């Protein structure tokens, strides 16, 4: 074998151990990323965030992200920080009644639970400041904007004083993300960068459009744009390393059918949640993530202890060796969002 081919082979072999089944890579935690569901960004200047946390307002929202970045003007930063501390103080005084994040199924049973709650700081310096806030550990975690290889070390330092139980969601939204080599480095670096779990990676669609001097077209799914192409590349890069990704926001309220088409693509690609900009979008997201009964039956059949190596179901070949990871994700989705009867189920699960 020529030397150059031998070196290439050795490089490939050394790299192979980094690619593993995602279930082996994701750090175990109480929550699953599918619990993000419909995520609403709320400016930290708003005074009704507590009402949302205790479900007096938007009672079915899955997760909220309290924003100190783009949704807050520079002149309002101090006010936003003051209101965040006041919110945490109020939360602490009611912590015993609502401090358990809920799934969609639990929301429907009217249990006194809350959505997942994250904060998005403006920059690493602000995150370091937030680490010193009283009761900051009540938060489920933080959304970190504009994370790439150039800013990763600053974000890593900023997280050093956070609780190791808090969840991190770096946002992929800078021009560097259009470089596949950069993304491979970032995927590897993410594994060692933080002592906190990376809950999911958020795809910042609008910032990525801006990097191309574009805006999302009003009559087109994002998957028919350059950012759709990039989304496929990000999935191929980060998911094999064990990470989950969330879907870009859909900002047009007068295009519900297009929104649903895009949601179906989000779900089929394994994206675990979608940012909503209006309460009218919440139910549509949750409907899209409901698991058809026949799909759940297939997943249960694949995971059954007595499943054959290859078998037929609904005129489809099922092969547990290659479909097992998919089946686990279907089960996880169903536990959060429940099922919908699609009228095509003929398998009686034995679990």
Coordinates of N, CA and C in Angstrom, one line a residue, residues 192-293:
X192 N -15.7 17.7 25.2 CA -14.8 17.9 26.3 C -14.9 19.3 26.9
X193 N -15.7 20.2 26.3 CA -15.6 21.6 26.6 C -16.2 21.9 28.0
X194 N -17.3 21.2 28.3 CA -18.1 21.6 29.5 C -18.3 20.5 30.5
X195 N -18.4 20.8 31.7 CA -18.7 19.8 32.7 C -20.3 19.7 32.8
X196 N -21.0 20.6 32.2 CA -22.5 20.5 32.2 C -22.9 19.7 30.9
X197 N -24.0 19.0 30.9 CA -24.5 18.3 29.7 C -24.9 19.3 28.6
X198 N -24.6 19.0 27.4 CA -25.2 19.7 26.3 C -26.5 19.1 25.9
X199 N -27.6 19.8 26.2 CA -28.9 19.2 26.1 C -29.3 19.1 24.6
X200 N -29.0 20.2 23.9 CA -29.3 20.2 22.4 C -28.5 21.3 21.8
X201 N -28.3 21.3 20.5 CA -27.7 22.4 19.8 C -28.8 23.1 19.0
X202 N -28.9 24.4 19.1 CA -30.0 25.1 18.5 C -29.4 25.7 17.1
X203 N -30.2 25.5 16.1 CA -29.9 26.0 14.8 C -30.5 27.4 14.7
X204 N -29.7 28.4 14.6 CA -30.1 29.8 14.5 C -30.4 30.2 13.1
X205 N -31.5 29.9 12.6 CA -31.8 30.1 11.2 C -31.7 31.5 10.7
X206 N -32.3 32.5 11.4 CA -32.3 33.9 10.9 C -30.8 34.4 10.9
X207 N -30.0 34.1 11.9 CA -28.6 34.6 11.8 C -27.9 34.0 10.7
X208 N -28.1 32.7 10.4 CA -27.5 32.0 9.3 C -27.9 32.6 8.0
X209 N -29.2 33.0 7.8 CA -29.6 33.7 6.6 C -28.9 35.0 6.5
X210 N -28.8 35.7 7.7 CA -28.1 37.0 7.6 C -26.7 36.9 7.2
X211 N -26.0 35.8 7.5 CA -24.6 35.6 7.1 C -24.5 35.5 5.6
X212 N -25.6 35.2 4.9 CA -25.6 35.1 3.5 C -26.3 36.3 2.9
X213 N -26.6 37.3 3.7 CA -27.3 38.5 3.2 C -28.7 38.2 2.7
X214 N -29.3 37.3 3.4 CA -30.7 36.8 3.0 C -31.6 36.9 4.1
X215 N -32.9 36.7 3.8 CA -34.0 36.5 4.8 C -34.8 35.3 4.3
X216 N -35.3 34.6 5.2 CA -36.2 33.4 4.8 C -37.3 33.9 3.9
X217 N -37.5 33.2 2.8 CA -38.6 33.5 1.9 C -40.0 33.2 2.6
X218 N -41.0 34.0 2.3 CA -42.3 33.8 3.0 C -43.0 32.6 2.5
X219 N -42.8 32.2 1.3 CA -43.6 31.1 0.7 C -42.8 29.8 0.5
X220 N -41.7 29.6 1.2 CA -40.8 28.5 1.0 C -40.4 27.9 2.4
X221 N -40.4 26.5 2.4 CA -39.9 25.9 3.6 C -38.4 26.2 3.7
X222 N -37.9 26.2 4.9 CA -36.4 26.5 5.1 C -35.6 25.4 4.4
X223 N -36.2 24.2 4.2 CA -35.4 23.1 3.6 C -35.2 23.3 2.1
X224 N -35.9 24.3 1.5 CA -35.7 24.6 0.1 C -34.8 25.9 -0.1
X225 N -34.0 26.2 0.9 CA -33.1 27.3 0.9 C -31.7 26.9 1.3
X226 N -30.7 27.7 1.1 CA -29.4 27.4 1.5 C -29.3 26.9 3.0
X227 N -30.1 27.5 3.9 CA -30.0 27.1 5.3 C -30.6 25.7 5.5
X228 N -31.5 25.3 4.6 CA -31.9 23.9 4.6 C -30.8 22.9 4.3
X229 N -30.0 23.3 3.2 CA -28.9 22.5 2.9 C -27.9 22.4 4.0
X230 N -27.7 23.6 4.7 CA -26.8 23.6 5.8 C -27.3 22.7 7.0
X231 N -28.6 22.8 7.2 CA -29.2 22.0 8.3 C -28.9 20.5 8.1
X232 N -29.0 20.0 6.8 CA -28.7 18.6 6.6 C -27.2 18.3 6.9
X233 N -26.3 19.3 6.6 CA -24.9 19.1 6.9 C -24.7 19.1 8.4
X234 N -25.4 19.9 9.1 CA -25.2 20.0 10.6 C -25.7 18.7 11.2
X235 N -26.8 18.1 10.7 CA -27.3 16.9 11.2 C -26.2 15.8 11.0
X236 N -25.7 15.7 9.8 CA -24.7 14.7 9.4 C -23.4 14.8 10.2
X237 N -23.1 16.1 10.7 CA -21.9 16.3 11.5 C -22.1 16.0 12.9
X238 N -23.2 16.6 13.5 CA -23.3 16.6 15.0 C -24.0 15.4 15.6
X239 N -25.0 14.9 14.8 CA -25.8 13.8 15.4 C -25.0 12.5 15.6
X240 N -24.1 12.1 14.7 CA -23.3 10.9 14.9 C -22.4 11.0 16.1
X241 N -22.1 12.3 16.6 CA -21.3 12.5 17.8 C -22.2 12.5 19.0
X242 N -23.5 12.2 18.9 CA -24.3 12.1 20.1 C -25.2 13.3 20.4
X243 N -25.2 14.3 19.6 CA -25.9 15.5 19.9 C -27.3 15.6 19.3
X244 N -28.2 16.3 19.9 CA -29.5 16.5 19.4 C -29.6 18.0 18.8
X245 N -30.4 18.2 17.8 CA -30.5 19.6 17.2 C -31.9 20.0 17.3
X246 N -32.1 21.3 17.4 CA -33.5 21.9 17.3 C -33.7 22.5 16.0
X247 N -35.0 22.7 15.6 CA -35.3 23.2 14.3 C -35.4 24.8 14.3
X248 N -35.0 25.4 13.2 CA -35.0 26.9 13.1 C -36.5 27.4 13.2
X249 N -36.6 28.6 13.7 CA -37.9 29.3 13.9 C -38.6 29.5 12.5
X250 N -39.9 29.5 12.6 CA -40.7 29.9 11.4 C -41.5 31.1 11.8
X251 N -41.2 32.3 11.2 CA -41.7 33.6 11.7 C -42.9 34.1 11.0
X252 N -43.6 33.4 10.1 CA -44.7 33.9 9.4 C -46.0 33.3 10.0
X253 N -46.8 34.1 10.6 CA -48.0 33.6 11.3 C -49.2 33.4 10.3
X254 N -49.1 33.9 9.1 CA -50.2 33.8 8.1 C -49.9 32.6 7.1
X255 N -49.0 31.7 7.5 CA -48.7 30.6 6.6 C -48.8 29.3 7.4
X256 N -49.9 28.9 8.0 CA -50.0 27.7 8.8 C -49.8 26.4 8.1
X257 N -50.2 26.3 6.8 CA -50.0 25.1 6.1 C -48.5 24.9 5.8
X258 N -47.9 25.9 5.4 CA -46.4 25.8 5.2 C -45.7 25.5 6.5
X259 N -46.1 26.1 7.6 CA -45.6 25.8 8.9 C -45.7 24.3 9.2
X260 N -46.9 23.7 8.9 CA -47.1 22.3 9.2 C -46.2 21.5 8.3
X261 N -46.0 21.8 7.1 CA -45.2 21.1 6.2 C -43.7 21.1 6.7
X262 N -43.3 22.2 7.1 CA -41.9 22.3 7.7 C -41.8 21.5 9.0
X263 N -42.8 21.6 9.8 CA -42.8 20.8 11.0 C -42.7 19.3 10.8
X264 N -43.4 18.8 9.8 CA -43.3 17.4 9.4 C -41.9 17.1 9.0
X265 N -41.2 17.9 8.3 CA -39.8 17.7 7.9 C -38.9 17.7 9.1
X266 N -39.2 18.7 10.0 CA -38.4 18.8 11.3 C -38.4 17.4 12.0
X267 N -39.7 16.9 12.2 CA -39.9 15.7 12.9 C -39.2 14.5 12.2
X268 N -39.4 14.4 10.9 CA -38.8 13.3 10.2 C -37.3 13.3 10.2
X269 N -36.7 14.5 10.4 CA -35.2 14.6 10.5 C -34.7 14.4 11.9
X270 N -35.6 14.2 12.8 CA -35.1 13.9 14.2 C -34.8 15.2 15.0
X271 N -35.2 16.4 14.5 CA -35.0 17.6 15.3 C -35.9 17.6 16.5
X272 N -35.5 18.0 17.6 CA -36.2 17.7 18.9 C -37.1 18.8 19.3
X273 N -37.2 19.9 18.7 CA -38.1 21.0 19.2 C -38.0 22.1 18.2
X274 N -38.9 23.1 18.3 CA -39.0 24.2 17.4 C -39.4 25.5 18.2
X275 N -38.7 26.5 17.9 CA -39.0 27.8 18.5 C -40.3 28.3 18.0
X276 N -41.2 28.8 18.8 CA -42.5 29.4 18.4 C -42.4 30.9 18.7
X277 N -43.1 31.7 17.9 CA -43.1 33.2 18.1 C -44.5 33.7 18.5
X278 N -45.4 32.7 18.6 CA -46.8 33.1 18.9 C -47.5 31.9 19.5
X279 N -48.4 32.2 20.5 CA -49.1 31.0 21.1 C -49.9 30.2 20.1
X280 N -50.3 30.7 19.0 CA -51.0 29.9 18.0 C -50.2 28.8 17.4
X281 N -48.9 28.9 17.5 CA -48.0 27.9 17.0 C -47.8 26.7 17.9
X282 N -48.1 26.9 19.2 CA -47.8 25.8 20.2 C -48.4 24.5 19.9
X283 N -49.8 24.5 19.7 CA -50.5 23.3 19.4 C -50.1 22.6 18.1
X284 N -49.7 23.4 17.1 CA -49.3 22.8 15.9 C -48.0 22.1 16.0
X285 N -47.0 22.6 16.8 CA -45.8 21.9 17.1 C -46.1 20.6 17.8
X286 N -46.9 20.7 18.8 CA -47.2 19.5 19.6 C -47.9 18.4 18.8
X287 N -48.8 18.9 17.9 CA -49.5 17.9 17.1 C -48.5 17.2 16.1
X288 N -47.6 18.0 15.6 CA -46.6 17.4 14.7 C -45.7 16.3 15.4
X289 N -45.5 16.5 16.6 CA -44.6 15.6 17.4 C -45.3 14.4 18.0
X290 N -46.6 14.4 18.0 CA -47.4 13.2 18.4 C -47.0 12.0 17.5
X291 N -46.9 10.9 18.1 CA -46.4 9.7 17.4 C -47.6 8.9 16.9
X292 N -47.7 8.7 15.6 CA -48.8 7.8 15.1 C -48.7 6.4 15.7
X293 N -49.9 5.8 16.0 CA -49.9 4.6 16.8 C -49.1 3.5 16.0

